[in-house]
PDB file of C-alpha atoms in Angstrom:
ATOM      1  CA  MET A1410      22.112 -14.153   4.115  1.00 46.00           C
ATOM      2  CA  GLU A1411      22.101 -11.419   1.528  1.00 49.00           C
ATOM      3  CA  THR A1412      20.050 -12.076  -1.575  1.00 48.00           C
ATOM      4  CA  ILE A1413      22.685 -13.240  -4.013  1.00 78.00           C
ATOM      5  CA  PHE A1414      20.380 -13.334  -6.996  1.00 89.00           C
ATOM      6  CA  SER A1415      18.470 -10.069  -7.099  1.00 92.00           C
ATOM      7  CA  ARG A1416      15.698  -9.351  -9.567  1.00 93.00           C
ATOM      8  CA  SER A1417      18.152  -7.934 -12.106  1.00 94.00           C
ATOM      9  CA  GLU A1418      20.367 -11.004 -11.762  1.00 95.00           C
ATOM     10  CA  VAL A1419      17.399 -13.337 -12.264  1.00 97.00           C
ATOM     11  CA  LEU A1420      16.488 -11.456 -15.450  1.00 97.00           C
ATOM     12  CA  ALA A1421      20.108 -11.523 -16.615  1.00 96.00           C
ATOM     13  CA  LEU A1422      20.184 -15.308 -16.083  1.00 96.00           C
ATOM     14  CA  LEU A1423      17.032 -15.736 -18.186  1.00 97.00           C
ATOM     15  CA  GLU A1424      18.557 -13.661 -20.973  1.00 97.00           C
ATOM     16  CA  ARG A1425      21.914 -15.439 -20.767  1.00 96.00           C
ATOM     17  CA  GLU A1426      20.205 -18.846 -20.986  1.00 95.00           C
ATOM     18  CA  ASN A1427      17.975 -17.666 -23.877  1.00 97.00           C
ATOM     19  CA  ILE A1428      14.852 -18.444 -21.855  1.00 97.00           C
ATOM     20  CA  PRO A1429      11.820 -16.614 -23.236  1.00 98.00           C
ATOM     21  CA  PHE A1430      10.004 -14.571 -20.595  1.00 98.00           C
ATOM     22  CA  THR A1431       7.756 -11.608 -20.083  1.00 97.00           C
ATOM     23  CA  ILE A1432       7.787  -9.396 -17.015  1.00 97.00           C
ATOM     24  CA  ARG A1433       5.081  -7.312 -15.446  1.00 95.00           C
ATOM     25  CA  GLU A1434       6.035  -4.602 -12.945  1.00 95.00           C
ATOM     26  CA  HIS A1435       3.480  -3.909 -10.205  1.00 95.00           C
ATOM     27  CA  PRO A1436       3.130  -2.636  -6.638  1.00 94.00           C
ATOM     28  CA  ALA A1437       4.322  -5.023  -3.926  1.00 93.00           C
ATOM     29  CA  VAL A1438       1.933  -7.957  -3.475  1.00 92.00           C
ATOM     30  CA  TYR A1439       1.744 -10.344  -0.552  1.00 89.00           C
ATOM     31  CA  THR A1440      -1.207 -12.632  -1.279  1.00 87.00           C
ATOM     32  CA  MET A1441      -2.846 -14.460  -4.147  1.00 88.00           C
ATOM     33  CA  GLU A1442      -5.769 -12.040  -3.744  1.00 89.00           C
ATOM     34  CA  ASP A1443      -3.380  -9.122  -4.380  1.00 88.00           C
ATOM     35  CA  MET A1444      -2.249 -10.837  -7.592  1.00 89.00           C
ATOM     36  CA  GLN A1445      -5.869 -11.396  -8.688  1.00 88.00           C
ATOM     37  CA  ARG A1446      -6.719  -7.722  -8.128  1.00 91.00           C
ATOM     38  CA  LEU A1447      -3.891  -6.749 -10.492  1.00 90.00           C
ATOM     39  CA  GLY A1448      -5.305  -9.054 -13.183  1.00 89.00           C
ATOM     40  CA  LEU A1449      -2.064 -11.018 -13.489  1.00 86.00           C
ATOM     41  CA  HIS A1450      -4.020 -14.272 -13.776  1.00 86.00           C
ATOM     42  CA  LEU A1451      -5.197 -13.069 -17.193  1.00 83.00           C
ATOM     43  CA  GLU A1452      -1.601 -13.257 -18.479  1.00 90.00           C
ATOM     44  CA  GLY A1453      -0.841 -16.801 -17.337  1.00 94.00           C
ATOM     45  CA  THR A1454      -1.025 -19.208 -14.407  1.00 96.00           C
ATOM     46  CA  ILE A1455       0.005 -17.443 -11.221  1.00 96.00           C
ATOM     47  CA  CYS A1456       1.781 -19.947  -9.010  1.00 97.00           C
ATOM     48  CA  LYS A1457       1.435 -20.304  -5.272  1.00 95.00           C
ATOM     49  CA  ASN A1458       4.767 -21.103  -3.599  1.00 96.00           C
ATOM     50  CA  LEU A1459       4.807 -22.629  -0.120  1.00 97.00           C
ATOM     51  CA  PHE A1460       8.019 -22.854   1.910  1.00 98.00           C
ATOM     52  CA  LEU A1461       7.656 -25.788   4.293  1.00 98.00           C
ATOM     53  CA  ARG A1462       9.724 -27.777   6.761  1.00 98.00           C
ATOM     54  CA  ASP A1463       9.428 -31.223   8.277  1.00 97.00           C
ATOM     55  CA  ALA A1464       8.677 -31.813  11.961  1.00 96.00           C
ATOM     56  CA  ARG A1465      12.342 -31.759  12.982  1.00 95.00           C
ATOM     57  CA  GLY A1466      13.345 -28.871  10.730  1.00 95.00           C
ATOM     58  CA  LYS A1467      15.873 -31.071   8.928  1.00 96.00           C
ATOM     59  CA  ARG A1468      14.212 -31.048   5.488  1.00 97.00           C
ATOM     60  CA  HIS A1469      12.887 -27.983   3.696  1.00 98.00           C
ATOM     61  CA  PHE A1470      10.537 -27.931   0.741  1.00 98.00           C
ATOM     62  CA  LEU A1471       9.356 -25.361  -1.763  1.00 98.00           C
ATOM     63  CA  VAL A1472       5.962 -26.501  -3.053  1.00 98.00           C
ATOM     64  CA  VAL A1473       4.836 -24.913  -6.332  1.00 98.00           C
ATOM     65  CA  LEU A1474       1.220 -25.161  -7.464  1.00 97.00           C
ATOM     66  CA  ASP A1475      -1.466 -23.301  -9.365  1.00 96.00           C
ATOM     67  CA  GLY A1476      -2.511 -20.299  -7.297  1.00 94.00           C
ATOM     68  CA  GLU A1477      -6.141 -21.386  -7.461  1.00 92.00           C
ATOM     69  CA  LYS A1478      -5.417 -24.734  -5.787  1.00 95.00           C
ATOM     70  CA  SER A1479      -4.740 -25.543  -2.171  1.00 92.00           C
ATOM     71  CA  ALA A1480      -2.240 -28.086  -0.919  1.00 91.00           C
ATOM     72  CA  ASP A1481      -3.239 -30.909   1.400  1.00 93.00           C
ATOM     73  CA  LEU A1482      -0.107 -31.049   3.569  1.00 94.00           C
ATOM     74  CA  LYS A1483      -1.065 -34.364   5.159  1.00 93.00           C
ATOM     75  CA  SER A1484      -1.427 -36.034   1.757  1.00 94.00           C
ATOM     76  CA  LEU A1485       1.745 -34.360   0.481  1.00 95.00           C
ATOM     77  CA  ARG A1486       3.686 -35.641   3.467  1.00 94.00           C
ATOM     78  CA  GLY A1487       2.934 -39.222   2.443  1.00 94.00           C
ATOM     79  CA  LYS A1488       3.836 -38.617  -1.200  1.00 95.00           C
ATOM     80  CA  ILE A1489       7.284 -37.246  -0.353  1.00 95.00           C
ATOM     81  CA  GLY A1490       8.113 -39.489   2.596  1.00 94.00           C
ATOM     82  CA  SER A1491       8.279 -36.731   5.173  1.00 96.00           C
ATOM     83  CA  THR A1492       7.268 -36.284   8.766  1.00 95.00           C
ATOM     84  CA  ALA A1493       4.528 -33.719   9.501  1.00 96.00           C
ATOM     85  CA  LEU A1494       4.839 -30.585   7.384  1.00 97.00           C
ATOM     86  CA  SER A1495       4.413 -27.008   8.553  1.00 97.00           C
ATOM     87  CA  PHE A1496       5.221 -23.578   7.223  1.00 97.00           C
ATOM     88  CA  ALA A1497       8.831 -22.584   7.790  1.00 97.00           C
ATOM     89  CA  SER A1498       9.626 -19.362   9.652  1.00 97.00           C
ATOM     90  CA  ASP A1499      10.571 -16.094   7.984  1.00 96.00           C
ATOM     91  CA  GLU A1500      14.084 -16.609   9.388  1.00 97.00           C
ATOM     92  CA  ARG A1501      14.401 -19.987   7.650  1.00 97.00           C
ATOM     93  CA  LEU A1502      13.043 -18.478   4.439  1.00 97.00           C
ATOM     94  CA  MET A1503      15.823 -15.880   4.517  1.00 95.00           C
ATOM     95  CA  ARG A1504      18.504 -18.381   5.576  1.00 96.00           C
ATOM     96  CA  TYR A1505      17.729 -20.992   2.918  1.00 97.00           C
ATOM     97  CA  LEU A1506      16.373 -18.977  -0.021  1.00 97.00           C
ATOM     98  CA  GLY A1507      17.447 -15.402   0.709  1.00 94.00           C
ATOM     99  CA  LEU A1508      13.835 -14.265   0.390  1.00 94.00           C
ATOM    100  CA  SER A1509      11.404 -12.235   2.450  1.00 92.00           C
ATOM    101  CA  PRO A1510       7.741 -13.123   3.033  1.00 90.00           C
ATOM    102  CA  GLY A1511       5.617 -12.330  -0.018  1.00 89.00           C
ATOM    103  CA  ALA A1512       8.501 -12.930  -2.415  1.00 93.00           C
ATOM    104  CA  VAL A1513       8.633 -16.749  -2.268  1.00 96.00           C
ATOM    105  CA  THR A1514       9.530 -18.181  -5.678  1.00 97.00           C
ATOM    106  CA  PRO A1515      11.456 -21.061  -7.257  1.00 98.00           C
ATOM    107  CA  PHE A1516      14.011 -18.451  -8.369  1.00 98.00           C
ATOM    108  CA  GLY A1517      14.968 -18.346  -4.680  1.00 97.00           C
ATOM    109  CA  VAL A1518      16.830 -21.648  -5.075  1.00 97.00           C
ATOM    110  CA  LEU A1519      19.481 -19.657  -6.912  1.00 97.00           C
ATOM    111  CA  ASN A1520      20.389 -18.368  -3.425  1.00 96.00           C
ATOM    112  CA  ASP A1521      20.450 -21.885  -1.937  1.00 97.00           C
ATOM    113  CA  GLU A1522      24.175 -22.578  -2.219  1.00 94.00           C
ATOM    114  CA  ALA A1523      23.886 -25.900  -0.358  1.00 95.00           C
ATOM    115  CA  CYS A1524      20.954 -27.030  -2.556  1.00 96.00           C
ATOM    116  CA  ALA A1525      19.216 -27.978   0.690  1.00 97.00           C
ATOM    117  CA  VAL A1526      15.678 -27.098  -0.384  1.00 98.00           C
ATOM    118  CA  GLU A1527      13.703 -29.776  -2.229  1.00 98.00           C
ATOM    119  CA  VAL A1528      11.418 -28.290  -4.888  1.00 98.00           C
ATOM    120  CA  ILE A1529       8.078 -29.994  -5.445  1.00 98.00           C
ATOM    121  CA  PHE A1530       6.010 -29.075  -8.492  1.00 98.00           C
ATOM    122  CA  ASP A1531       2.357 -29.982  -8.889  1.00 97.00           C
ATOM    123  CA  ALA A1532       1.989 -32.337 -11.855  1.00 97.00           C
ATOM    124  CA  ALA A1533      -0.891 -30.176 -13.123  1.00 97.00           C
ATOM    125  CA  LEU A1534       1.644 -27.453 -14.043  1.00 98.00           C
ATOM    126  CA  ARG A1535       3.491 -29.724 -16.477  1.00 97.00           C
ATOM    127  CA  GLY A1536       3.390 -28.428 -20.049  1.00 96.00           C
ATOM    128  CA  ARG A1537       2.113 -24.950 -19.228  1.00 97.00           C
ATOM    129  CA  ASP A1538       3.742 -22.151 -21.200  1.00 96.00           C
ATOM    130  CA  LYS A1539       3.132 -19.149 -18.952  1.00 97.00           C
ATOM    131  CA  LEU A1540       3.696 -19.614 -15.241  1.00 98.00           C
ATOM    132  CA  GLY A1541       4.005 -16.457 -13.144  1.00 97.00           C
ATOM    133  CA  PHE A1542       6.680 -16.156 -10.451  1.00 97.00           C
ATOM    134  CA  HIS A1543       8.285 -13.276  -8.590  1.00 96.00           C
ATOM    135  CA  PRO A1544      11.912 -12.655  -9.673  1.00 97.00           C
ATOM    136  CA  ASN A1545      13.117 -12.760  -6.026  1.00 95.00           C
ATOM    137  CA  ASP A1546      11.104  -9.676  -5.090  1.00 92.00           C
ATOM    138  CA  ASN A1547       7.386  -9.095  -5.000  1.00 95.00           C
ATOM    139  CA  THR A1548       7.212  -5.957  -7.146  1.00 95.00           C
ATOM    140  CA  ALA A1549       7.235  -7.838 -10.441  1.00 96.00           C
ATOM    141  CA  THR A1550       6.003 -11.099 -11.936  1.00 97.00           C
ATOM    142  CA  VAL A1551       7.977 -13.013 -14.545  1.00 97.00           C
ATOM    143  CA  PHE A1552       6.200 -15.473 -16.832  1.00 98.00           C
ATOM    144  CA  VAL A1553       8.196 -18.514 -18.011  1.00 98.00           C
ATOM    145  CA  SER A1554       7.293 -22.018 -19.131  1.00 98.00           C
ATOM    146  CA  PHE A1555       7.144 -24.992 -16.778  1.00 98.00           C
ATOM    147  CA  ASP A1556       9.958 -26.681 -18.703  1.00 98.00           C
ATOM    148  CA  ASP A1557      12.211 -23.643 -18.381  1.00 98.00           C
ATOM    149  CA  MET A1558      11.578 -23.289 -14.644  1.00 98.00           C
ATOM    150  CA  MET A1559      12.313 -26.994 -14.155  1.00 97.00           C
ATOM    151  CA  ARG A1560      15.526 -26.532 -16.132  1.00 96.00           C
ATOM    152  CA  ILE A1561      16.624 -23.577 -13.966  1.00 97.00           C
ATOM    153  CA  VAL A1562      15.976 -25.405 -10.678  1.00 97.00           C
ATOM    154  CA  SER A1563      17.545 -28.676 -11.878  1.00 96.00           C
ATOM    155  CA  ALA A1564      20.596 -26.935 -13.338  1.00 96.00           C
ATOM    156  CA  HIS A1565      21.185 -25.265  -9.990  1.00 96.00           C
ATOM    157  CA  GLY A1566      21.313 -28.685  -8.355  1.00 97.00           C
ATOM    158  CA  ASN A1567      18.267 -28.685  -6.100  1.00 97.00           C
ATOM    159  CA  GLU A1568      16.333 -31.934  -5.924  1.00 96.00           C
ATOM    160  CA  THR A1569      13.045 -31.697  -7.792  1.00 97.00           C
ATOM    161  CA  LEU A1570       9.950 -33.837  -7.635  1.00 96.00           C
ATOM    162  CA  ILE A1571       6.709 -33.678  -9.595  1.00 97.00           C
ATOM    163  CA  VAL A1572       3.680 -34.926  -7.654  1.00 96.00           C
ATOM    164  CA  GLN A1573      -0.070 -34.819  -8.048  1.00 95.00           C
ATOM    165  CA  LEU A1574      -1.345 -32.268  -5.527  1.00 92.00           C
TER     166      LEU A1574
END
């Protein structure tokens, strides 16, 4: 799958929808430690985005949480009514979200034409004004509010869930 929504198209969508945002260009980053070294955490909450699948590979989840937290996959499994959870392959990441490793972001659902990926937000993110996400590539970070990101994902049609992680 080709990335349908590139970085420029993500930014154009934000402008078209009158969603306030700031963007910070930076070298490619692949880990939360890379983001910390750039000082991006000083501008807002940098989010960790985990692309997961169930045991049979029938359900796929994008879990969004504060980059300083870790997700207990066993506990999460019970909260969302899933079989055992594991990280999805790079191939699945490209097939479902049109993204490469290191660029995982809720903006990727814009490439999920079937709306097959369920997006799970940590309840602790609710109400935050500056959440940092890659705009479908890992050479920039876009800061938007929780409410605006929820609106983007919901408007696209993907199922969303807010859970305490």
